[in-house]
Amino acid sequence: MPDRSPLRIDVLTLFPDMFTSVLGASILKRAADDVPDPKDASRTRRAVVEYHLTDIRDYTDDKHGKVDKPPFGGGPGMVIQCQPVWDAVHAAEAADERPATRLLMSPQGEPLTQTLVEELATHPRLLILAGHYEGFDERVVEALQPMREVSVGDYVLSGGELPAMVLIDAVVRLIPGAVGDEASVDHESFSTSADGGLDYPHYTRPRVWREMEVPDVLLSGDHARIDAWRREQAANRTRQRRPDLMNDD
Ligand code: SAM
């Protein structure tokens, strides 16, 4: 496993509590812990990621602890003010000398794809801004450039916390050492190693369930045939379900 310092992920949010259970369970938790090396239990696999949550509200100058105000020009909703966001970002960035790649979760951003996730997993440090209400005052977005805006889809959520968690989950599982069996993140749907197509179907015990049998080829022990069958299944699925992903070269 290549030796690299843990990926540092800072999240700036008004609702840090929303992250507690997601970052504290399953692969995301395991990735942040020192655990026995799955290949050699006498050794320790060091944490491959560290999470740092910042509550934007802690940085407001407002004596009532407010961070949002109504929009200039009228209209519904509230807008998060520049000052607490600017100060929170700079405080978080000063906590570690590694330069952070700034990400702003936004429905108006570039789509979160597996290609983008693979790229982000190679960065030393990510700083994620999660908006709420109507979003951030545009001036702080401009002042914090360069910052990539990232969207999890063409729909609007109440806040950037769930999108941030989606991004974190997708990135962290690709860091070497995060999942017990690294091969399991290879050849997954949309990955570069699967040519950007969909994954093949999977089966496990029992061999027969409700009179439905596992395809014979998977029981043959012939790995070349199994690989060929899986490649064909993956290509068929991609053609049927997502023809836009077909690589016809
Ligand atoms: N007024 C904004 C618009 O229409 O583009 C939507 C604001 S939304 C209610 C509040 C926050 O949720 C955003 O600032 C962003 O951080 C987050 N958010 C909502 N939908 C998102 C999406 N599809 N992808 C990423 N972040 C999203």
Coordinates of C-alpha atoms and ligand atoms in Angstrom, one line a residue:
M1 CA 0.0 0.0 0.0
P2 CA 1.6 3.4 -0.9
D3 CA 2.6 5.5 2.0
R4 CA 0.6 8.7 2.1
S5 CA -0.5 11.0 4.9
P6 CA -4.2 10.8 5.6
L7 CA -6.5 12.8 3.4
R8 CA -7.7 15.8 5.5
I9 CA -11.3 16.6 4.9
D10 CA -12.7 19.9 6.4
V11 CA -16.4 20.4 6.3
L12 CA -17.9 23.9 7.0
T13 CA -21.5 23.7 7.9
L14 CA -24.3 25.2 10.1
F15 CA -25.3 21.7 11.0
P16 CA -22.2 19.7 12.1
D17 CA -24.4 17.2 14.1
M18 CA -25.8 15.9 10.8
F19 CA -22.4 14.3 10.1
T20 CA -21.9 12.4 13.4
S21 CA -23.6 9.1 12.5
V22 CA -22.5 9.0 8.9
L23 CA -18.8 9.7 9.6
G24 CA -19.0 7.4 12.7
A25 CA -20.1 4.2 11.0
S26 CA -19.0 1.6 8.5
I27 CA -16.2 2.4 6.0
L28 CA -16.1 6.1 6.7
K29 CA -15.3 5.4 10.4
R30 CA -12.9 2.6 9.7
A31 CA -11.0 4.8 7.2
A32 CA -10.4 7.3 10.0
D33 CA -9.2 4.7 12.5
D34 CA -6.0 2.9 13.0
V35 CA -7.0 -0.8 12.5
P36 CA -5.2 -4.1 12.1
D37 CA -3.9 -4.6 8.6
P38 CA -6.3 -7.1 7.0
K39 CA -3.4 -8.8 5.3
D40 CA -1.2 -9.0 8.4
A41 CA -3.0 -8.7 11.8
S42 CA 0.3 -8.1 13.6
R43 CA 0.6 -4.8 11.7
T44 CA -1.5 -1.7 11.9
R45 CA -3.1 0.1 9.0
R46 CA -2.9 3.8 9.9
A47 CA -5.9 6.0 9.4
V48 CA -6.2 7.1 5.8
V49 CA -8.5 10.0 6.3
E50 CA -9.2 12.6 9.0
Y51 CA -12.4 14.6 9.3
H52 CA -12.6 18.1 10.8
L53 CA -16.0 19.7 11.2
T54 CA -16.3 23.5 11.6
D55 CA -19.6 25.1 12.7
I56 CA -19.8 28.3 10.6
R57 CA -21.9 29.9 13.4
D58 CA -18.9 29.8 15.7
Y59 CA -17.3 32.5 13.5
T60 CA -20.1 35.0 13.3
D61 CA -19.5 38.6 14.6
D62 CA -23.2 38.9 15.3
K63 CA -23.9 39.3 19.0
H64 CA -27.0 37.1 18.6
G65 CA -25.1 34.4 16.8
K66 CA -27.0 34.9 13.5
V67 CA -25.3 34.1 10.2
D68 CA -28.1 34.8 7.7
K69 CA -30.1 37.9 6.6
P70 CA -32.9 38.5 4.1
P71 CA -31.9 38.9 0.5
F72 CA -31.3 42.4 -0.9
G73 CA -34.0 43.1 -3.6
G74 CA -36.6 41.2 -1.6
G75 CA -37.9 37.7 -2.1
P76 CA -38.2 34.6 0.0
G77 CA -35.6 32.9 2.2
M78 CA -32.5 33.9 3.9
V79 CA -28.9 34.3 2.6
I80 CA -25.8 33.2 4.5
Q81 CA -23.6 36.3 5.1
C82 CA -20.0 36.7 3.9
Q83 CA -18.2 37.4 7.2
P84 CA -18.7 34.1 9.1
V85 CA -18.0 32.0 6.0
W86 CA -14.8 33.9 5.1
D87 CA -13.5 33.7 8.7
A88 CA -14.5 30.1 9.1
V89 CA -12.7 29.1 5.9
H90 CA -9.5 30.9 6.9
A91 CA -9.5 29.5 10.4
A92 CA -9.9 26.0 9.1
E93 CA -7.3 26.5 6.4
A94 CA -4.8 27.8 9.0
A95 CA -5.1 24.7 11.1
D96 CA -3.0 22.7 8.6
E97 CA -0.3 23.9 6.2
R98 CA -1.4 21.6 3.4
P99 CA -3.2 23.7 0.8
A100 CA -6.9 22.7 0.6
T101 CA -8.9 22.1 -2.6
R102 CA -12.0 24.2 -1.9
L103 CA -15.4 22.7 -2.9
L104 CA -18.8 24.3 -2.6
M105 CA -21.8 22.0 -2.7
S106 CA -24.3 23.6 -5.0
P107 CA -27.1 22.5 -7.4
Q108 CA -25.5 24.9 -9.9
G109 CA -22.1 23.2 -9.8
E110 CA -20.4 20.6 -12.0
P111 CA -21.9 17.2 -11.7
L112 CA -20.3 14.8 -9.2
T113 CA -19.1 12.0 -11.4
Q114 CA -16.9 9.0 -10.7
T115 CA -14.2 10.7 -12.8
L116 CA -14.3 13.7 -10.5
V117 CA -14.4 11.5 -7.4
E118 CA -11.3 9.6 -8.6
E119 CA -9.5 12.9 -9.1
L120 CA -10.5 14.3 -5.6
A121 CA -9.3 11.0 -4.0
T122 CA -5.7 11.9 -5.0
H123 CA -5.7 15.4 -3.4
P124 CA -4.0 15.8 0.0
R125 CA -6.8 18.0 1.5
L126 CA -10.4 18.9 0.7
L127 CA -12.4 21.8 2.3
I128 CA -16.1 21.4 1.7
L129 CA -18.6 24.2 2.2
A130 CA -22.2 23.2 2.7
G131 CA -24.8 25.9 2.2
H132 CA -28.3 26.2 3.6
Y133 CA -31.4 28.4 3.1
E134 CA -31.0 30.3 -0.2
G135 CA -27.2 29.7 -0.2
F136 CA -24.2 32.0 0.3
D137 CA -23.9 35.7 -0.5
E138 CA -22.3 35.6 -4.0
R139 CA -19.5 37.9 -2.9
V140 CA -18.0 35.4 -0.6
V141 CA -18.2 32.7 -3.3
E142 CA -16.2 35.1 -5.6
A143 CA -13.7 36.0 -2.9
L144 CA -13.0 32.4 -2.1
Q145 CA -11.9 31.5 -5.7
P146 CA -10.5 29.2 -6.8
M147 CA -13.3 27.0 -5.5
R148 CA -15.1 24.3 -7.4
E149 CA -18.8 24.1 -7.2
V150 CA -20.1 20.5 -7.2
S151 CA -23.7 19.3 -7.6
V152 CA -25.0 15.8 -6.7
G153 CA -27.8 16.1 -9.2
D154 CA -30.5 18.2 -10.9
Y155 CA -32.7 18.6 -7.9
V156 CA -32.6 21.0 -4.9
L157 CA -32.0 19.8 -1.3
S158 CA -32.5 21.9 1.8
G159 CA -28.7 22.0 2.5
G160 CA -25.3 21.0 1.3
E161 CA -24.8 18.5 4.2
L162 CA -26.2 15.4 2.5
P163 CA -24.3 16.3 -0.8
A164 CA -21.1 16.8 1.2
M165 CA -21.6 13.3 2.8
V166 CA -22.2 11.8 -0.6
L167 CA -19.0 13.3 -1.9
I168 CA -17.0 12.2 1.2
D169 CA -18.3 8.6 1.0
A170 CA -17.5 8.4 -2.7
V171 CA -14.0 9.8 -2.3
V172 CA -13.0 8.0 0.9
R173 CA -13.7 4.5 -0.3
L174 CA -11.2 5.0 -3.1
I175 CA -8.3 5.9 -0.8
P176 CA -6.0 2.9 -0.7
G177 CA -6.6 1.1 2.6
A178 CA -10.1 2.5 3.3
V179 CA -12.0 -0.7 2.3
G180 CA -10.8 -4.1 3.6
D181 CA -10.5 -5.6 0.1
E182 CA -9.2 -3.0 -2.3
A183 CA -10.1 -5.0 -5.3
S184 CA -13.8 -4.5 -4.4
V185 CA -13.6 -0.8 -5.5
D186 CA -12.1 -1.8 -8.9
H187 CA -14.4 -2.2 -11.9
E188 CA -17.4 -0.7 -10.2
S189 CA -20.0 1.2 -12.2
F190 CA -18.7 4.4 -13.8
S191 CA -15.1 3.7 -12.8
T192 CA -12.2 4.4 -15.1
S193 CA -11.2 0.7 -14.6
A194 CA -14.6 -0.4 -15.9
D195 CA -14.2 2.0 -19.0
G196 CA -16.9 4.2 -17.4
G197 CA -19.7 1.6 -17.9
L198 CA -21.9 -0.3 -15.4
D199 CA -20.9 -3.2 -13.2
Y200 CA -21.9 -6.9 -13.9
P201 CA -24.6 -8.7 -11.7
H202 CA -23.5 -10.3 -8.5
Y203 CA -24.7 -13.6 -6.9
T204 CA -24.0 -15.3 -3.5
R205 CA -25.2 -18.4 -1.6
P206 CA -27.6 -20.2 -1.8
R207 CA -27.0 -21.6 -5.3
V208 CA -30.8 -21.9 -5.7
W209 CA -33.3 -19.4 -4.2
R210 CA -37.0 -19.5 -5.0
E211 CA -36.2 -21.8 -7.9
M212 CA -33.8 -19.2 -9.4
E213 CA -30.4 -20.6 -10.1
V214 CA -27.0 -18.9 -10.1
P215 CA -25.6 -18.8 -13.7
D216 CA -23.6 -22.1 -14.3
V217 CA -20.6 -20.2 -15.5
L218 CA -20.0 -18.7 -12.0
L219 CA -19.8 -22.2 -10.5
S220 CA -17.4 -23.5 -13.2
G221 CA -14.1 -22.4 -11.5
D222 CA -12.9 -21.4 -15.0
H223 CA -11.7 -17.8 -14.3
A224 CA -11.2 -16.9 -17.9
R225 CA -14.8 -17.9 -18.8
I226 CA -16.1 -16.1 -15.7
D227 CA -14.2 -12.9 -16.6
A228 CA -15.5 -13.0 -20.2
W229 CA -19.1 -13.6 -19.0
R230 CA -18.8 -10.7 -16.6
R231 CA -17.5 -8.4 -19.3
E232 CA -20.3 -9.3 -21.6
Q233 CA -22.9 -8.8 -18.8
A234 CA -21.5 -5.4 -18.0
A235 CA -21.5 -4.4 -21.6
N236 CA -25.1 -5.6 -22.1
R237 CA -26.3 -3.7 -19.0
T238 CA -24.5 -0.6 -20.0
R239 CA -26.0 -0.8 -23.5
Q240 CA -29.6 -1.4 -22.2
R241 CA -29.6 0.9 -19.2
R242 CA -27.1 3.6 -20.0
P243 CA -26.3 3.7 -23.7
D244 CA -24.9 7.2 -23.1
L245 CA -22.0 5.5 -21.2
M246 CA -21.1 3.1 -24.0
N247 CA -17.5 3.3 -25.1
D248 CA -17.7 2.2 -28.8
D249 CA -14.0 2.6 -29.6
Ligands
SAM1 N1 -31.1 28.9 -4.2 C1 -30.3 27.8 -4.6 C2 -30.6 27.5 -6.1 O1 -31.8 27.5 -6.5 O2 -29.7 27.2 -6.9 C3 -30.6 26.5 -3.8 C4 -30.2 26.6 -2.4 S1 -30.4 25.1 -1.5 C5 -32.1 25.3 -0.9 C6 -29.4 25.3 -0.1 C7 -28.0 24.6 -0.2 O3 -28.2 23.3 -0.4 C8 -27.1 25.1 -1.3 O4 -26.4 26.3 -1.0 C9 -26.2 23.9 -1.5 O5 -25.1 23.9 -0.6 C10 -27.1 22.7 -1.1 N2 -27.7 22.0 -2.2 C11 -29.0 21.9 -2.6 N3 -29.1 21.1 -3.7 C12 -27.9 20.6 -4.0 C13 -27.4 19.8 -5.0 N4 -28.2 19.2 -5.9 N5 -26.1 19.5 -5.1 C14 -25.2 20.1 -4.2 N6 -25.6 20.9 -3.2 C15 -27.0 21.2 -3.1

